[in-house]
Amino acid sequence: MYRERELRGSTTATRRPPLRRGRVSQRLPVPEDIPKPPYVGSRELPEISSEHQIHDAEGIARMRAACELAARVVDYAGTLVRPSVTTNEIDKAVHQMIIDAGAYPSPLGYGVFPKSVCTSVNECMCHGIPDTRQLQDGDIINIDVTVYLNGYHGDTSKTFFCGDVSESIKRLVKVTEECLHYGIAVCRDGALYRKIGKRISEHAEKFGYGVVDRFVGHGIGTVFHSEPLIFHHRNDKSGSMVEGQTFTIEPILTLGSTECVTWEDNWTTLTADGSPAAQFEHTILITKTGAEILTTY
C-alpha cells in the first residue's frame, strides 16, 4: 500500500522523538468589557447542544465577522511558526490579537481548558495545550483558533510546517487540506451529512491515509458546539443540510494508526503509534446551491 511504502521510506516521519509535555503557564486575562461565552466561569464541560445553528440575515453577518477574524488570527499565528518558538509564545500572540479585536478566545475556560488556542504538534491529533516546548526543525503544528465576537463563534484550523519537513509528511498535510475541500464541495441545501465522510474517506484512501473517527465537526454559531455532528469517516448518519445553517468540517488524517491515547490533562490526544497527524478546519454556511467558506478573508 501507498502508506506502507511511505512509512518504510521515511525515517524522519517514524523516528522523531516522542512529544513530551512542557510547563503550562497561568491562563491569560481578558478585559472585563469583552463579552464572554456563557460557559466561562464553570469548570463543567458544556454538553453538545441539540439545536442546529440556522441563521437569519443578521446572524449570518455576525458569523461572517467572527469567522473572518478567526481566519486572520490563524494566518497570523502561522507566521510565528519557526524552530525554537514555543507554543506558549504562539498562544500569547493569538490571545492578544483576539482581545485587541474586542473578541474572546473561545477555548479559554471551555471546561478547564487553560489556554486561548489549541496547538497540536506532530503526532498530536488535536487539543494540544500550549506550553514551554520549543518547536523543532521538521515539526508540523496544527493551530486551532476559535473566537467569540458579538455573540457568535468562528472556528478554523490549519497545519503549518516548521522548518524543513519531510516529503512524506508534506504530502500528508497537502492531502488533508484537499480532503477538507472535497468534503465542503458536497455540501448544499438538502445534501446528506454522510456524503461528507464518504467523500473525505475516498480521497484519503487513495493515499493509504487513516481518517480519524473519534473527533468530529459540529454545528457552530451562538453556541460553540452543537448538532449536527459531522463525521469525517464513512458513516450512516441520517439527516440533511439546511440553507442558512453553519457547521465545521475538520478532518484529521494520519500516516499510521487512527487509534489514539489521551494524556492525563484530558485534552491532548496523540496517535497511539506515534505517527504524524494533520488537520484542517473551516466553518461553512450552507446555501441553496452549495456552501460558503466563512473562515476566510
PDB file of C-alpha atoms in Angstrom:
ATOM      1  CA  MET A   1       0.000   0.000   0.000  1.00  0.00           C
ATOM      2  CA  TYR A   2       0.965   3.626  -0.551  1.00  0.00           C
ATOM      3  CA  ARG A   3       1.085   4.365   3.190  1.00  0.00           C
ATOM      4  CA  GLU A   4       3.261   1.307   3.909  1.00  0.00           C
ATOM      5  CA  ARG A   5       5.776   2.481   1.310  1.00  0.00           C
ATOM      6  CA  GLU A   6       5.829   5.936   2.889  1.00  0.00           C
ATOM      7  CA  LEU A   7       6.319   4.572   6.385  1.00  0.00           C
ATOM      8  CA  ARG A   8       9.202   2.379   5.210  1.00  0.00           C
ATOM      9  CA  GLY A   9      10.750   5.192   3.220  1.00  0.00           C
ATOM     10  CA  SER A  10      10.550   7.981   5.779  1.00  0.00           C
ATOM     11  CA  THR A  11      12.835   7.590   8.761  1.00  0.00           C
ATOM     12  CA  THR A  12      12.179  11.243   9.568  1.00  0.00           C
ATOM     13  CA  ALA A  13       8.476  10.535  10.000  1.00  0.00           C
ATOM     14  CA  THR A  14       8.924   7.484  12.188  1.00  0.00           C
ATOM     15  CA  ARG A  15      11.961   8.293  14.330  1.00  0.00           C
ATOM     16  CA  ARG A  16      11.258  11.738  15.677  1.00  0.00           C
ATOM     17  CA  PRO A  17      11.458  11.907  19.482  1.00  0.00           C
ATOM     18  CA  PRO A  18       8.014  11.407  21.042  1.00  0.00           C
ATOM     19  CA  LEU A  19       6.130  14.512  22.092  1.00  0.00           C
ATOM     20  CA  ARG A  20       6.700  15.484  25.726  1.00  0.00           C
ATOM     21  CA  ARG A  21       4.662  17.943  27.730  1.00  0.00           C
ATOM     22  CA  GLY A  22       6.300  21.212  28.734  1.00  0.00           C
ATOM     23  CA  ARG A  23       5.244  23.551  31.510  1.00  0.00           C
ATOM     24  CA  VAL A  24       1.821  25.162  31.156  1.00  0.00           C
ATOM     25  CA  SER A  25       1.715  28.757  32.381  1.00  0.00           C
ATOM     26  CA  GLN A  26      -1.148  30.633  34.032  1.00  0.00           C
ATOM     27  CA  ARG A  27      -4.171  31.482  31.898  1.00  0.00           C
ATOM     28  CA  LEU A  28      -4.088  34.955  30.388  1.00  0.00           C
ATOM     29  CA  PRO A  29      -6.515  37.690  31.468  1.00  0.00           C
ATOM     30  CA  VAL A  30      -9.338  39.035  29.306  1.00  0.00           C
ATOM     31  CA  PRO A  31     -10.584  42.632  29.790  1.00  0.00           C
ATOM     32  CA  GLU A  32     -13.840  42.840  31.739  1.00  0.00           C
ATOM     33  CA  ASP A  33     -15.626  44.760  28.971  1.00  0.00           C
ATOM     34  CA  ILE A  34     -15.225  41.929  26.416  1.00  0.00           C
ATOM     35  CA  PRO A  35     -18.385  39.763  26.318  1.00  0.00           C
ATOM     36  CA  LYS A  36     -17.731  36.165  27.306  1.00  0.00           C
ATOM     37  CA  PRO A  37     -19.500  32.927  26.326  1.00  0.00           C
ATOM     38  CA  PRO A  38     -21.875  31.566  28.990  1.00  0.00           C
ATOM     39  CA  TYR A  39     -19.620  28.599  29.851  1.00  0.00           C
ATOM     40  CA  VAL A  40     -16.798  30.833  31.115  1.00  0.00           C
ATOM     41  CA  GLY A  41     -16.515  30.548  34.878  1.00  0.00           C
ATOM     42  CA  SER A  42     -17.842  26.996  35.009  1.00  0.00           C
ATOM     43  CA  ARG A  43     -15.495  24.024  35.326  1.00  0.00           C
ATOM     44  CA  GLU A  44     -18.069  21.772  33.699  1.00  0.00           C
ATOM     45  CA  LEU A  45     -17.618  20.836  30.053  1.00  0.00           C
ATOM     46  CA  PRO A  46     -20.738  22.102  28.239  1.00  0.00           C
ATOM     47  CA  GLU A  47     -22.973  19.467  26.660  1.00  0.00           C
ATOM     48  CA  ILE A  48     -23.345  19.406  22.885  1.00  0.00           C
ATOM     49  CA  SER A  49     -26.434  21.500  22.121  1.00  0.00           C
ATOM     50  CA  SER A  50     -29.182  19.671  20.225  1.00  0.00           C
ATOM     51  CA  GLU A  51     -30.168  22.911  18.490  1.00  0.00           C
ATOM     52  CA  HIS A  52     -28.889  23.288  14.927  1.00  0.00           C
ATOM     53  CA  GLN A  53     -27.363  26.698  14.201  1.00  0.00           C
ATOM     54  CA  ILE A  54     -29.563  28.230  11.500  1.00  0.00           C
ATOM     55  CA  HIS A  55     -29.329  31.979  10.977  1.00  0.00           C
ATOM     56  CA  ASP A  56     -31.260  34.943   9.642  1.00  0.00           C
ATOM     57  CA  ALA A  57     -29.500  37.705   7.702  1.00  0.00           C
ATOM     58  CA  GLU A  58     -28.215  39.429  10.845  1.00  0.00           C
ATOM     59  CA  GLY A  59     -26.918  36.163  12.260  1.00  0.00           C
ATOM     60  CA  ILE A  60     -25.107  35.382   9.018  1.00  0.00           C
ATOM     61  CA  ALA A  61     -23.471  38.819   9.053  1.00  0.00           C
ATOM     62  CA  ARG A  62     -22.249  38.251  12.611  1.00  0.00           C
ATOM     63  CA  MET A  63     -20.998  34.773  11.733  1.00  0.00           C
ATOM     64  CA  ARG A  64     -19.047  36.229   8.805  1.00  0.00           C
ATOM     65  CA  ALA A  65     -17.400  38.774  11.087  1.00  0.00           C
ATOM     66  CA  ALA A  66     -16.416  36.212  13.720  1.00  0.00           C
ATOM     67  CA  CYS A  67     -15.160  33.757  11.120  1.00  0.00           C
ATOM     68  CA  GLU A  68     -13.165  36.371   9.230  1.00  0.00           C
ATOM     69  CA  LEU A  69     -11.420  37.348  12.472  1.00  0.00           C
ATOM     70  CA  ALA A  70     -10.631  33.685  13.231  1.00  0.00           C
ATOM     71  CA  ALA A  71      -9.166  33.284   9.730  1.00  0.00           C
ATOM     72  CA  ARG A  72      -6.947  36.339  10.142  1.00  0.00           C
ATOM     73  CA  VAL A  73      -5.783  35.150  13.548  1.00  0.00           C
ATOM     74  CA  VAL A  74      -4.838  31.638  12.410  1.00  0.00           C
ATOM     75  CA  ASP A  75      -2.885  33.023   9.462  1.00  0.00           C
ATOM     76  CA  TYR A  76      -1.056  35.438  11.774  1.00  0.00           C
ATOM     77  CA  ALA A  77      -0.280  32.558  14.139  1.00  0.00           C
ATOM     78  CA  GLY A  78       1.180  30.642  11.215  1.00  0.00           C
ATOM     79  CA  THR A  79       3.716  33.403  10.575  1.00  0.00           C
ATOM     80  CA  LEU A  80       5.116  32.805  14.068  1.00  0.00           C
ATOM     81  CA  VAL A  81       5.930  29.142  13.415  1.00  0.00           C
ATOM     82  CA  ARG A  82       9.676  28.553  13.294  1.00  0.00           C
ATOM     83  CA  PRO A  83      12.256  26.453  15.160  1.00  0.00           C
ATOM     84  CA  SER A  84      12.812  27.477  18.829  1.00  0.00           C
ATOM     85  CA  VAL A  85       9.460  29.266  19.196  1.00  0.00           C
ATOM     86  CA  THR A  86       7.309  27.823  21.981  1.00  0.00           C
ATOM     87  CA  THR A  87       3.635  27.040  21.604  1.00  0.00           C
ATOM     88  CA  ASN A  88       3.113  29.246  24.665  1.00  0.00           C
ATOM     89  CA  GLU A  89       4.505  32.208  22.720  1.00  0.00           C
ATOM     90  CA  ILE A  90       2.053  31.474  19.909  1.00  0.00           C
ATOM     91  CA  ASP A  91      -0.780  31.338  22.450  1.00  0.00           C
ATOM     92  CA  LYS A  92       0.176  34.738  23.895  1.00  0.00           C
ATOM     93  CA  ALA A  93       0.261  36.370  20.470  1.00  0.00           C
ATOM     94  CA  VAL A  94      -3.071  34.827  19.445  1.00  0.00           C
ATOM     95  CA  HIS A  95      -4.669  35.851  22.741  1.00  0.00           C
ATOM     96  CA  GLN A  96      -3.539  39.450  22.300  1.00  0.00           C
ATOM     97  CA  MET A  97      -4.759  39.713  18.697  1.00  0.00           C
ATOM     98  CA  ILE A  98      -8.183  38.348  19.636  1.00  0.00           C
ATOM     99  CA  ILE A  99      -8.760  40.639  22.614  1.00  0.00           C
ATOM    100  CA  ASP A 100      -7.404  43.624  20.648  1.00  0.00           C
ATOM    101  CA  ALA A 101     -10.262  42.940  18.207  1.00  0.00           C
ATOM    102  CA  GLY A 102     -12.775  43.050  21.065  1.00  0.00           C
ATOM    103  CA  ALA A 103     -13.366  39.298  20.894  1.00  0.00           C
ATOM    104  CA  TYR A 104     -12.985  36.439  23.372  1.00  0.00           C
ATOM    105  CA  PRO A 105     -10.771  33.372  22.683  1.00  0.00           C
ATOM    106  CA  SER A 106     -13.412  30.626  22.826  1.00  0.00           C
ATOM    107  CA  PRO A 107     -11.195  27.758  24.108  1.00  0.00           C
ATOM    108  CA  LEU A 108     -10.146  29.713  27.217  1.00  0.00           C
ATOM    109  CA  GLY A 109     -12.164  28.344  30.119  1.00  0.00           C
ATOM    110  CA  TYR A 110     -14.078  25.845  27.991  1.00  0.00           C
ATOM    111  CA  GLY A 111     -14.388  23.170  30.652  1.00  0.00           C
ATOM    112  CA  VAL A 112     -10.992  23.610  32.263  1.00  0.00           C
ATOM    113  CA  PHE A 113      -9.025  24.270  29.056  1.00  0.00           C
ATOM    114  CA  PRO A 114      -6.348  26.713  30.245  1.00  0.00           C
ATOM    115  CA  LYS A 115      -5.280  28.418  27.024  1.00  0.00           C
ATOM    116  CA  SER A 116      -6.616  30.577  24.197  1.00  0.00           C
ATOM    117  CA  VAL A 117      -5.689  28.321  21.271  1.00  0.00           C
ATOM    118  CA  CYS A 118      -5.002  24.645  20.609  1.00  0.00           C
ATOM    119  CA  THR A 119      -1.506  23.802  19.323  1.00  0.00           C
ATOM    120  CA  SER A 120      -1.106  20.194  18.165  1.00  0.00           C
ATOM    121  CA  VAL A 121       2.412  19.137  17.162  1.00  0.00           C
ATOM    122  CA  ASN A 122       3.452  16.095  15.089  1.00  0.00           C
ATOM    123  CA  GLU A 123       1.636  13.015  16.467  1.00  0.00           C
ATOM    124  CA  CYS A 124      -0.818  15.143  18.455  1.00  0.00           C
ATOM    125  CA  MET A 125      -4.156  14.722  16.664  1.00  0.00           C
ATOM    126  CA  CYS A 126      -5.832  17.683  18.325  1.00  0.00           C
ATOM    127  CA  HIS A 127      -6.463  19.680  21.520  1.00  0.00           C
ATOM    128  CA  GLY A 128      -2.803  20.225  22.318  1.00  0.00           C
ATOM    129  CA  ILE A 129      -2.295  22.691  25.183  1.00  0.00           C
ATOM    130  CA  PRO A 130       0.313  25.428  24.551  1.00  0.00           C
ATOM    131  CA  ASP A 131       3.348  25.065  26.805  1.00  0.00           C
ATOM    132  CA  THR A 132       7.104  25.704  27.020  1.00  0.00           C
ATOM    133  CA  ARG A 133       8.104  23.094  24.414  1.00  0.00           C
ATOM    134  CA  GLN A 134      10.109  24.673  21.631  1.00  0.00           C
ATOM    135  CA  LEU A 135       9.196  23.826  18.061  1.00  0.00           C
ATOM    136  CA  GLN A 136      11.880  21.822  16.270  1.00  0.00           C
ATOM    137  CA  ASP A 137      13.030  21.862  12.671  1.00  0.00           C
ATOM    138  CA  GLY A 138      10.880  19.335  10.796  1.00  0.00           C
ATOM    139  CA  ASP A 139       7.849  19.606  13.090  1.00  0.00           C
ATOM    140  CA  ILE A 140       4.321  20.184  11.893  1.00  0.00           C
ATOM    141  CA  ILE A 141       1.833  22.063  14.046  1.00  0.00           C
ATOM    142  CA  ASN A 142      -1.918  22.454  13.799  1.00  0.00           C
ATOM    143  CA  ILE A 143      -3.159  25.747  15.219  1.00  0.00           C
ATOM    144  CA  ASP A 144      -6.878  25.748  16.036  1.00  0.00           C
ATOM    145  CA  VAL A 145      -8.427  29.173  16.587  1.00  0.00           C
ATOM    146  CA  THR A 146     -11.969  29.968  17.718  1.00  0.00           C
ATOM    147  CA  VAL A 147     -13.143  33.475  18.545  1.00  0.00           C
ATOM    148  CA  TYR A 148     -16.362  34.711  20.163  1.00  0.00           C
ATOM    149  CA  LEU A 149     -17.361  38.058  18.648  1.00  0.00           C
ATOM    150  CA  ASN A 150     -20.694  39.827  19.102  1.00  0.00           C
ATOM    151  CA  GLY A 151     -22.256  36.657  20.455  1.00  0.00           C
ATOM    152  CA  TYR A 152     -21.080  34.303  17.671  1.00  0.00           C
ATOM    153  CA  HIS A 153     -18.214  31.806  17.403  1.00  0.00           C
ATOM    154  CA  GLY A 154     -15.942  31.421  14.367  1.00  0.00           C
ATOM    155  CA  ASP A 155     -13.732  28.309  14.248  1.00  0.00           C
ATOM    156  CA  THR A 156     -10.843  27.344  11.951  1.00  0.00           C
ATOM    157  CA  SER A 157      -7.548  25.479  11.967  1.00  0.00           C
ATOM    158  CA  LYS A 158      -4.551  24.899   9.723  1.00  0.00           C
ATOM    159  CA  THR A 159      -1.459  22.724   9.861  1.00  0.00           C
ATOM    160  CA  PHE A 160       1.825  24.572   9.351  1.00  0.00           C
ATOM    161  CA  PHE A 161       5.371  23.446   8.564  1.00  0.00           C
ATOM    162  CA  CYS A 162       8.233  24.282  10.928  1.00  0.00           C
ATOM    163  CA  GLY A 163      11.488  24.486   9.016  1.00  0.00           C
ATOM    164  CA  ASP A 164      12.451  21.603   6.735  1.00  0.00           C
ATOM    165  CA  VAL A 165       9.661  18.993   6.798  1.00  0.00           C
ATOM    166  CA  SER A 166       9.989  15.554   5.171  1.00  0.00           C
ATOM    167  CA  GLU A 167       8.287  14.974   1.840  1.00  0.00           C
ATOM    168  CA  SER A 168       6.080  12.187   3.228  1.00  0.00           C
ATOM    169  CA  ILE A 169       4.698  14.489   5.929  1.00  0.00           C
ATOM    170  CA  LYS A 170       4.268  17.356   3.470  1.00  0.00           C
ATOM    171  CA  ARG A 171       2.142  15.019   1.350  1.00  0.00           C
ATOM    172  CA  LEU A 172       0.027  14.033   4.366  1.00  0.00           C
ATOM    173  CA  VAL A 173      -0.633  17.707   5.124  1.00  0.00           C
ATOM    174  CA  LYS A 174      -1.456  18.506   1.489  1.00  0.00           C
ATOM    175  CA  VAL A 175      -3.916  15.616   1.185  1.00  0.00           C
ATOM    176  CA  THR A 176      -5.572  16.527   4.498  1.00  0.00           C
ATOM    177  CA  GLU A 177      -6.292  20.037   3.211  1.00  0.00           C
ATOM    178  CA  GLU A 178      -7.588  18.561  -0.044  1.00  0.00           C
ATOM    179  CA  CYS A 179      -9.903  16.283   1.953  1.00  0.00           C
ATOM    180  CA  LEU A 180     -11.392  19.296   3.730  1.00  0.00           C
ATOM    181  CA  HIS A 181     -12.224  20.932   0.407  1.00  0.00           C
ATOM    182  CA  TYR A 182     -13.603  17.706  -1.076  1.00  0.00           C
ATOM    183  CA  GLY A 183     -15.885  17.473   1.954  1.00  0.00           C
ATOM    184  CA  ILE A 184     -17.050  21.065   1.540  1.00  0.00           C
ATOM    185  CA  ALA A 185     -17.730  20.502  -2.169  1.00  0.00           C
ATOM    186  CA  VAL A 186     -20.586  18.047  -1.491  1.00  0.00           C
ATOM    187  CA  CYS A 187     -22.409  20.478   0.825  1.00  0.00           C
ATOM    188  CA  ARG A 188     -25.593  22.299  -0.182  1.00  0.00           C
ATOM    189  CA  ASP A 189     -29.194  22.686   0.932  1.00  0.00           C
ATOM    190  CA  GLY A 190     -30.735  19.209   1.103  1.00  0.00           C
ATOM    191  CA  ALA A 191     -27.468  17.245   0.862  1.00  0.00           C
ATOM    192  CA  LEU A 192     -26.993  14.318   3.252  1.00  0.00           C
ATOM    193  CA  TYR A 193     -24.455  14.824   6.058  1.00  0.00           C
ATOM    194  CA  ARG A 194     -22.965  11.390   5.435  1.00  0.00           C
ATOM    195  CA  LYS A 195     -21.770  12.453   1.992  1.00  0.00           C
ATOM    196  CA  ILE A 196     -19.030  14.485   3.696  1.00  0.00           C
ATOM    197  CA  GLY A 197     -17.410  11.458   5.333  1.00  0.00           C
ATOM    198  CA  LYS A 198     -17.767   9.362   2.207  1.00  0.00           C
ATOM    199  CA  ARG A 199     -16.016  11.938   0.032  1.00  0.00           C
ATOM    200  CA  ILE A 200     -13.221  12.593   2.538  1.00  0.00           C
ATOM    201  CA  SER A 201     -12.585   8.878   3.003  1.00  0.00           C
ATOM    202  CA  GLU A 202     -12.492   8.220  -0.739  1.00  0.00           C
ATOM    203  CA  HIS A 203      -9.726  10.764  -1.216  1.00  0.00           C
ATOM    204  CA  ALA A 204      -7.713   9.786   1.881  1.00  0.00           C
ATOM    205  CA  GLU A 205      -7.847   6.101   0.945  1.00  0.00           C
ATOM    206  CA  LYS A 206      -6.215   6.801  -2.428  1.00  0.00           C
ATOM    207  CA  PHE A 207      -3.053   7.617  -0.466  1.00  0.00           C
ATOM    208  CA  GLY A 208      -3.442   4.968   2.231  1.00  0.00           C
ATOM    209  CA  TYR A 209      -4.032   7.513   4.977  1.00  0.00           C
ATOM    210  CA  GLY A 210      -6.220   6.888   8.003  1.00  0.00           C
ATOM    211  CA  VAL A 211      -9.221   9.118   8.748  1.00  0.00           C
ATOM    212  CA  VAL A 212      -9.707   9.613  12.488  1.00  0.00           C
ATOM    213  CA  ASP A 213     -13.246   8.764  13.595  1.00  0.00           C
ATOM    214  CA  ARG A 214     -13.069   9.907  17.225  1.00  0.00           C
ATOM    215  CA  PHE A 215     -13.183  13.647  16.519  1.00  0.00           C
ATOM    216  CA  VAL A 216     -15.959  15.330  14.554  1.00  0.00           C
ATOM    217  CA  GLY A 217     -17.106  18.583  13.039  1.00  0.00           C
ATOM    218  CA  HIS A 218     -20.063  20.319  14.680  1.00  0.00           C
ATOM    219  CA  GLY A 219     -22.714  22.954  14.440  1.00  0.00           C
ATOM    220  CA  ILE A 220     -21.465  26.383  15.478  1.00  0.00           C
ATOM    221  CA  GLY A 221     -22.977  29.842  15.891  1.00  0.00           C
ATOM    222  CA  THR A 222     -24.182  31.424  19.124  1.00  0.00           C
ATOM    223  CA  VAL A 223     -23.200  28.028  20.606  1.00  0.00           C
ATOM    224  CA  PHE A 224     -19.611  26.726  20.330  1.00  0.00           C
ATOM    225  CA  HIS A 225     -20.557  23.055  19.789  1.00  0.00           C
ATOM    226  CA  SER A 226     -23.968  21.815  18.670  1.00  0.00           C
ATOM    227  CA  GLU A 227     -25.658  19.264  16.466  1.00  0.00           C
ATOM    228  CA  PRO A 228     -25.196  18.200  13.757  1.00  0.00           C
ATOM    229  CA  LEU A 229     -22.052  16.214  14.469  1.00  0.00           C
ATOM    230  CA  ILE A 230     -20.088  15.869  11.230  1.00  0.00           C
ATOM    231  CA  PHE A 231     -18.339  12.529  10.787  1.00  0.00           C
ATOM    232  CA  HIS A 232     -15.301  12.569   8.516  1.00  0.00           C
ATOM    233  CA  HIS A 233     -15.134   8.775   8.036  1.00  0.00           C
ATOM    234  CA  ARG A 234     -17.645   6.619   6.170  1.00  0.00           C
ATOM    235  CA  ASN A 235     -20.893   6.568   8.164  1.00  0.00           C
ATOM    236  CA  ASP A 236     -24.651   6.091   8.035  1.00  0.00           C
ATOM    237  CA  LYS A 237     -25.620   9.349   9.751  1.00  0.00           C
ATOM    238  CA  SER A 238     -29.148  10.427   8.965  1.00  0.00           C
ATOM    239  CA  GLY A 239     -30.231  13.962   8.199  1.00  0.00           C
ATOM    240  CA  SER A 240     -29.610  16.605   5.586  1.00  0.00           C
ATOM    241  CA  MET A 241     -28.283  20.146   5.411  1.00  0.00           C
ATOM    242  CA  VAL A 242     -30.459  23.241   5.540  1.00  0.00           C
ATOM    243  CA  GLU A 243     -29.938  26.627   3.907  1.00  0.00           C
ATOM    244  CA  GLY A 244     -28.713  29.192   6.457  1.00  0.00           C
ATOM    245  CA  GLN A 245     -27.051  26.551   8.648  1.00  0.00           C
ATOM    246  CA  THR A 246     -23.450  26.778   9.867  1.00  0.00           C
ATOM    247  CA  PHE A 247     -21.131  23.974  10.949  1.00  0.00           C
ATOM    248  CA  THR A 248     -17.480  22.972  10.844  1.00  0.00           C
ATOM    249  CA  ILE A 249     -15.714  20.329   8.804  1.00  0.00           C
ATOM    250  CA  GLU A 250     -12.334  19.383  10.316  1.00  0.00           C
ATOM    251  CA  PRO A 251     -10.819  16.086   9.149  1.00  0.00           C
ATOM    252  CA  ILE A 252      -7.754  14.589  10.838  1.00  0.00           C
ATOM    253  CA  LEU A 253      -5.623  12.249   8.730  1.00  0.00           C
ATOM    254  CA  THR A 254      -2.787  10.038   9.970  1.00  0.00           C
ATOM    255  CA  LEU A 255       0.256   8.481   8.358  1.00  0.00           C
ATOM    256  CA  GLY A 256      -0.239   5.386  10.528  1.00  0.00           C
ATOM    257  CA  SER A 257      -2.821   4.222  13.056  1.00  0.00           C
ATOM    258  CA  THR A 258      -6.023   6.153  13.742  1.00  0.00           C
ATOM    259  CA  GLU A 259      -6.119   4.772  17.295  1.00  0.00           C
ATOM    260  CA  CYS A 260      -5.385   7.397  19.923  1.00  0.00           C
ATOM    261  CA  VAL A 261      -4.253   7.972  23.500  1.00  0.00           C
ATOM    262  CA  THR A 262      -5.111  10.984  25.648  1.00  0.00           C
ATOM    263  CA  TRP A 263      -2.763  12.486  28.226  1.00  0.00           C
ATOM    264  CA  GLU A 264      -3.745  12.945  31.860  1.00  0.00           C
ATOM    265  CA  ASP A 265      -4.728  16.568  31.120  1.00  0.00           C
ATOM    266  CA  ASN A 266      -7.825  15.028  29.418  1.00  0.00           C
ATOM    267  CA  TRP A 267      -7.247  17.139  26.313  1.00  0.00           C
ATOM    268  CA  THR A 268      -4.005  16.352  24.487  1.00  0.00           C
ATOM    269  CA  THR A 269      -4.715  13.399  22.167  1.00  0.00           C
ATOM    270  CA  LEU A 270      -1.954  11.588  20.263  1.00  0.00           C
ATOM    271  CA  THR A 271      -1.838   8.813  17.695  1.00  0.00           C
ATOM    272  CA  ALA A 272      -1.328   5.522  19.549  1.00  0.00           C
ATOM    273  CA  ASP A 273       1.641   4.537  17.361  1.00  0.00           C
ATOM    274  CA  GLY A 274       3.314   7.965  17.376  1.00  0.00           C
ATOM    275  CA  SER A 275       2.746   8.530  13.655  1.00  0.00           C
ATOM    276  CA  PRO A 276       2.169  12.095  12.389  1.00  0.00           C
ATOM    277  CA  ALA A 277      -1.336  13.550  12.126  1.00  0.00           C
ATOM    278  CA  ALA A 278      -2.592  16.596  10.235  1.00  0.00           C
ATOM    279  CA  GLN A 279      -5.839  18.579  10.395  1.00  0.00           C
ATOM    280  CA  PHE A 280      -7.571  21.446   8.607  1.00  0.00           C
ATOM    281  CA  GLU A 281     -10.868  23.085   9.517  1.00  0.00           C
ATOM    282  CA  HIS A 282     -13.328  25.619   8.139  1.00  0.00           C
ATOM    283  CA  THR A 283     -16.670  26.955   9.326  1.00  0.00           C
ATOM    284  CA  ILE A 284     -19.119  26.861   6.421  1.00  0.00           C
ATOM    285  CA  LEU A 285     -22.545  28.322   5.639  1.00  0.00           C
ATOM    286  CA  ILE A 286     -24.998  26.152   3.711  1.00  0.00           C
ATOM    287  CA  THR A 287     -26.588  27.918   0.740  1.00  0.00           C
ATOM    288  CA  LYS A 288     -29.229  26.882  -1.760  1.00  0.00           C
ATOM    289  CA  THR A 289     -26.620  25.818  -4.324  1.00  0.00           C
ATOM    290  CA  GLY A 290     -23.532  24.978  -2.259  1.00  0.00           C
ATOM    291  CA  ALA A 291     -21.522  26.096   0.749  1.00  0.00           C
ATOM    292  CA  GLU A 292     -19.756  29.353   1.557  1.00  0.00           C
ATOM    293  CA  ILE A 293     -16.492  29.123   3.481  1.00  0.00           C
ATOM    294  CA  LEU A 294     -16.850  31.724   6.234  1.00  0.00           C
ATOM    295  CA  THR A 295     -13.378  31.368   7.763  1.00  0.00           C
ATOM    296  CA  THR A 296     -11.644  33.304   5.015  1.00  0.00           C
ATOM    297  CA  TYR A 297     -10.978  36.935   4.100  1.00  0.00           C
TER     298      TYR A 297
END
